[in-house]
């Protein structure tokens, strides 16, 4: 039988107790809950599918703080659930082209004027804002492009919570995408770029759940993603959510693309904020598989993005924790500290929930 001390160490690593972690989160205004991550008894009597016996993950080292700051993260349509080991070395892939553009483009400073003035005031490793980094993280996703032309990709951009469609799978396409949506000085929204041929929308979901599934990097994530995908879909449906694993074309639900908004900047911003707020309460989830994000030893790994602009990275997730993630993090907007690897825009001074506007 495990002692309490062993239990704590196994979750937080030998260097960080639950109390210390909670204190750190409190010090940077991260809304969290102290309820159990596991909703079922151990051993489980609720039929949650266990990982295979040989599914060994790192249960000792401190997981919190294992996410490095980034400015944006993109997820490129591939229609696949596994990819070359290095996605940016796949010839003629948009990932390769974006990587090339990123390494050759001069990067402007992040748009500090639109970020909180207390830049770099977050002193807890693993909790960060967009303005803490210029890095663009490139992932492949399992979604198919929604374009009629299979040469054009559909790219999800986080934390903007925006999707850019009609992106040619070419160097020119990557350059245009960079200029329109990725370059760190490009403001989040509205994305008015008259030169672009893209059509962009707010991602028409209340959350996007990314499950790391990169088998060629590590089979554990591949196994975990399959089980967690089913568990999330099942649990979300029990909670009254609808779940998609392919992106519904937003034209009919969201109206014309953002590039075609006719109002003043202020009016457009208001329109977009209203769309975000409506989506947040609609209980519609998009679950995708994604390529390597680092930290396979913490499988199952998932990242949860919301219209409010937060990106929550959880690790050591099994089917037993899915119920708590749905009820606490998705519905209540509260972090479950024992699962937390880190997060983007999760510091919310004055807010009781990540979902507060
Ligand atoms: Zn269980």
Coordinates of C-alpha atoms in Angstrom, one line a residue, residues 40-319:
X40 CA -13.3 6.9 -9.3
X41 CA -11.9 4.7 -6.6
X42 CA -8.5 3.0 -7.0
X43 CA -8.8 0.2 -8.2
X44 CA -11.4 1.6 -10.6
X45 CA -15.0 0.3 -10.4
X46 CA -16.4 2.5 -13.2
X47 CA -15.1 0.6 -16.2
X48 CA -12.5 3.1 -17.2
X49 CA -10.2 1.4 -19.6
X50 CA -6.8 1.0 -18.0
X51 CA -3.4 1.5 -19.8
X52 CA -1.6 -1.7 -20.7
X53 CA 0.6 -3.3 -18.0
X54 CA 3.8 -2.3 -19.9
X55 CA 2.7 1.4 -20.1
X56 CA 5.5 2.9 -18.0
X57 CA 5.6 6.6 -17.6
X58 CA 7.7 8.9 -15.4
X59 CA 5.8 9.2 -12.2
X60 CA 8.7 10.7 -10.2
X61 CA 10.1 13.9 -11.6
X62 CA 8.3 17.2 -11.2
X63 CA 6.0 17.7 -14.2
X64 CA 4.9 21.2 -13.5
X65 CA 7.1 23.7 -15.4
X66 CA 7.8 21.2 -18.2
X67 CA 6.2 23.5 -20.8
X68 CA 8.4 26.2 -22.4
X69 CA 6.8 29.5 -23.3
X70 CA 5.7 30.1 -26.8
X71 CA 3.9 32.9 -28.6
X72 CA 1.6 30.9 -30.8
X73 CA 1.0 27.2 -31.5
X74 CA -0.4 26.1 -34.9
X75 CA -2.0 22.8 -35.8
X76 CA -1.9 21.9 -39.5
X77 CA -4.4 19.7 -41.2
X78 CA -3.0 16.3 -42.3
X79 CA -5.8 13.9 -42.0
X80 CA -3.4 11.5 -40.2
X81 CA -2.8 10.3 -36.7
X82 CA 0.9 9.6 -37.1
X83 CA 3.7 11.5 -38.9
X84 CA 7.4 11.4 -39.8
X85 CA 9.5 11.6 -36.7
X86 CA 10.4 15.2 -37.5
X87 CA 7.2 16.8 -39.0
X88 CA 9.2 19.7 -40.3
X89 CA 11.5 17.4 -42.3
X90 CA 8.6 15.9 -44.3
X91 CA 9.2 17.2 -47.9
X92 CA 6.6 19.6 -49.3
X93 CA 4.6 19.7 -46.1
X94 CA 3.3 23.0 -44.8
X95 CA 5.0 22.3 -41.5
X96 CA 8.4 22.2 -43.3
X97 CA 7.6 25.4 -45.2
X98 CA 6.5 27.3 -42.0
X99 CA 9.6 26.1 -40.2
X100 CA 11.7 27.5 -43.1
X101 CA 9.9 30.8 -43.1
X102 CA 10.2 31.1 -39.3
X103 CA 13.9 30.5 -39.4
X104 CA 14.5 33.1 -42.1
X105 CA 11.9 35.8 -41.3
X106 CA 12.9 38.7 -39.2
X107 CA 10.8 38.6 -36.1
X108 CA 9.4 41.7 -34.7
X109 CA 8.9 42.2 -31.0
X110 CA 5.6 40.8 -29.6
X111 CA 2.8 43.4 -29.5
X112 CA 3.4 44.6 -26.0
X113 CA 0.8 47.3 -26.3
X114 CA -2.0 44.7 -26.4
X115 CA -0.5 42.6 -23.6
X116 CA -0.8 43.2 -19.9
X117 CA 1.6 45.8 -18.7
X118 CA 3.0 43.4 -16.1
X119 CA 5.1 41.6 -18.8
X120 CA 7.3 38.9 -17.3
X121 CA 5.8 39.5 -13.9
X122 CA 4.8 35.8 -13.9
X123 CA 7.7 34.3 -12.0
X124 CA 6.4 30.8 -11.9
X125 CA 8.0 28.5 -14.5
X126 CA 5.4 26.9 -16.7
X127 CA 2.9 29.7 -16.4
X128 CA 3.3 32.2 -19.2
X129 CA 1.6 34.7 -21.5
X130 CA 2.1 35.2 -25.3
X131 CA 4.3 38.1 -24.7
X132 CA 6.9 36.0 -22.9
X133 CA 8.1 34.4 -26.1
X134 CA 8.5 35.0 -29.8
X135 CA 8.4 31.3 -30.6
X136 CA 5.9 29.7 -32.9
X137 CA 5.2 26.0 -32.1
X138 CA 4.3 23.9 -35.2
X139 CA 2.2 20.8 -34.8
X140 CA 0.5 18.5 -37.3
X141 CA -3.1 17.6 -36.6
X142 CA -5.5 14.8 -37.4
X143 CA -8.1 17.0 -39.0
X144 CA -8.6 17.0 -42.7
X145 CA -8.6 20.3 -44.5
X146 CA -12.0 21.8 -45.0
X147 CA -10.9 23.3 -48.4
X148 CA -12.2 21.7 -51.6
X149 CA -8.7 21.8 -52.9
X150 CA -6.6 19.1 -51.2
X151 CA -3.4 21.2 -51.8
X152 CA -4.8 23.8 -49.4
X153 CA -4.5 23.3 -45.7
X154 CA -6.6 24.3 -42.7
X155 CA -4.5 25.7 -39.9
X156 CA -5.6 26.2 -36.3
X157 CA -3.9 29.1 -34.6
X158 CA -3.7 29.2 -30.7
X159 CA -4.3 30.9 -28.4
X160 CA -6.0 33.1 -31.0
X161 CA -8.6 30.3 -31.3
X162 CA -8.7 31.1 -35.0
X163 CA -8.7 28.8 -38.1
X164 CA -7.1 29.9 -41.3
X165 CA -8.3 28.1 -44.4
X166 CA -7.1 27.9 -48.1
X167 CA -3.4 27.9 -47.1
X168 CA -1.4 26.6 -50.1
X169 CA 1.0 23.8 -49.1
X170 CA 3.9 25.8 -50.5
X171 CA 6.7 28.1 -49.4
X172 CA 4.6 31.1 -50.7
X173 CA 1.6 29.8 -48.7
X174 CA 3.7 29.5 -45.6
X175 CA 5.0 33.1 -46.1
X176 CA 1.5 34.5 -46.5
X177 CA 0.3 32.6 -43.5
X178 CA 3.3 33.9 -41.5
X179 CA 2.5 37.5 -42.5
X180 CA -1.2 37.2 -41.9
X181 CA -1.5 35.2 -38.8
X182 CA 1.8 34.0 -37.2
X183 CA 4.4 36.7 -37.0
X184 CA 4.5 37.7 -33.4
X185 CA 3.7 41.4 -34.0
X186 CA 0.5 40.4 -35.9
X187 CA -2.3 41.3 -33.6
X188 CA -4.6 38.5 -32.5
X189 CA -7.9 39.8 -33.9
X190 CA -9.4 41.1 -36.1
X191 CA -7.1 39.6 -38.7
X192 CA -7.7 42.2 -41.4
X193 CA -5.0 41.6 -44.0
X194 CA -6.2 42.8 -47.3
X195 CA -3.4 41.1 -49.3
X196 CA -4.2 37.6 -48.0
X197 CA -6.4 35.2 -50.0
X198 CA -7.2 33.2 -46.9
X199 CA -10.6 32.8 -45.2
X200 CA -10.4 32.8 -41.5
X201 CA -12.9 32.1 -38.8
X202 CA -13.1 31.8 -35.1
X203 CA -12.8 28.0 -34.4
X204 CA -16.5 27.1 -34.1
X205 CA -16.1 25.1 -30.8
X206 CA -16.3 25.7 -27.1
X207 CA -12.9 24.0 -26.6
X208 CA -10.3 22.1 -28.6
X209 CA -8.7 19.1 -27.0
X210 CA -5.4 18.1 -28.5
X211 CA -4.2 14.6 -27.7
X212 CA -0.5 13.8 -28.4
X213 CA -0.5 10.7 -30.6
X214 CA 2.9 10.7 -32.3
X215 CA 3.6 6.9 -32.5
X216 CA 6.9 7.4 -34.4
X217 CA 8.1 9.4 -31.5
X218 CA 6.7 7.3 -28.7
X219 CA 4.2 4.5 -28.6
X220 CA 2.9 5.5 -25.2
X221 CA 1.3 8.7 -26.5
X222 CA -0.2 6.7 -29.4
X223 CA -1.8 4.3 -26.9
X224 CA -2.9 7.1 -24.5
X225 CA -4.4 9.2 -27.3
X226 CA -6.6 6.4 -28.5
X227 CA -8.0 5.7 -25.0
X228 CA -8.3 9.3 -24.0
X229 CA -10.0 10.2 -27.2
X230 CA -12.7 7.7 -26.5
X231 CA -13.0 8.6 -22.8
X232 CA -13.3 12.3 -23.5
X233 CA -15.9 11.7 -26.2
X234 CA -17.9 9.4 -23.9
X235 CA -17.7 11.7 -20.9
X236 CA -18.4 14.9 -22.8
X237 CA -21.5 13.3 -24.3
X238 CA -22.7 12.3 -20.9
X239 CA -22.3 15.9 -19.8
X240 CA -24.5 17.0 -22.7
X241 CA -21.7 18.1 -25.1
X242 CA -21.5 17.4 -28.8
X243 CA -18.1 16.1 -29.9
X244 CA -16.4 16.3 -33.3
X245 CA -13.2 14.9 -34.5
X246 CA -13.3 16.7 -37.8
X247 CA -13.9 20.4 -38.2
X248 CA -17.3 21.4 -39.3
X249 CA -17.2 24.1 -42.0
X250 CA -17.9 27.3 -40.2
X251 CA -19.5 29.2 -43.1
X252 CA -23.1 28.2 -42.0
X253 CA -22.7 28.6 -38.3
X254 CA -20.3 31.5 -38.0
X255 CA -21.2 33.7 -41.0
X256 CA -18.7 35.2 -43.5
X257 CA -15.0 34.9 -42.9
X258 CA -13.2 37.4 -40.7
X259 CA -11.5 38.9 -43.8
X260 CA -14.9 40.0 -45.0
X261 CA -16.1 41.9 -41.9
X262 CA -17.3 45.3 -42.9
X263 CA -17.4 47.2 -39.6
X264 CA -14.9 49.5 -38.0
X265 CA -12.1 47.9 -36.0
X266 CA -14.1 48.5 -32.9
X267 CA -17.3 47.0 -34.3
X268 CA -15.4 44.0 -35.6
X269 CA -13.7 43.4 -32.3
X270 CA -17.1 43.5 -30.6
X271 CA -18.5 41.1 -33.1
X272 CA -15.6 38.7 -32.5
X273 CA -15.8 38.9 -28.8
X274 CA -19.5 38.1 -28.9
X275 CA -18.8 35.1 -31.1
X276 CA -16.2 33.8 -28.6
X277 CA -18.6 34.3 -25.7
X278 CA -21.5 32.5 -27.4
X279 CA -19.2 29.6 -28.3
X280 CA -17.9 29.3 -24.8
X281 CA -21.3 28.3 -23.6
X282 CA -22.3 26.0 -26.4
X283 CA -20.8 22.7 -25.2
X284 CA -19.3 21.8 -28.5
X285 CA -15.9 20.1 -28.3
X286 CA -13.4 19.3 -31.0
X287 CA -11.0 16.5 -30.2
X288 CA -7.9 16.2 -32.4
X289 CA -4.7 14.1 -32.4
X290 CA -1.5 16.0 -32.7
X291 CA 2.2 15.5 -33.3
X292 CA 5.0 15.5 -30.7
X293 CA 4.9 18.3 -28.2
X294 CA 7.7 17.1 -25.9
X295 CA 7.3 15.3 -22.6
X296 CA 6.3 11.8 -23.8
X297 CA 7.4 10.5 -20.5
X298 CA 4.4 12.2 -19.0
X299 CA 1.9 10.4 -21.4
X300 CA -1.1 10.8 -21.7
X301 CA -0.6 14.3 -22.7
X302 CA -3.3 16.7 -23.7
X303 CA -3.6 20.4 -24.3
X304 CA -6.9 22.2 -23.9
X305 CA -7.6 25.5 -25.7
X306 CA -10.6 27.6 -25.1
X307 CA -12.2 30.7 -26.8
X308 CA -11.2 32.7 -23.8
X309 CA -7.6 32.2 -24.9
X310 CA -6.1 29.8 -22.4
X311 CA -4.0 26.8 -23.2
X312 CA -3.8 24.2 -20.4
X313 CA -1.2 21.5 -20.7
X314 CA -2.0 18.3 -18.7
X315 CA 0.2 15.2 -18.4
X316 CA -0.1 11.8 -16.7
X317 CA -3.7 11.8 -17.8
X318 CA -5.5 8.4 -17.8
X319 CA -9.1 7.6 -18.4

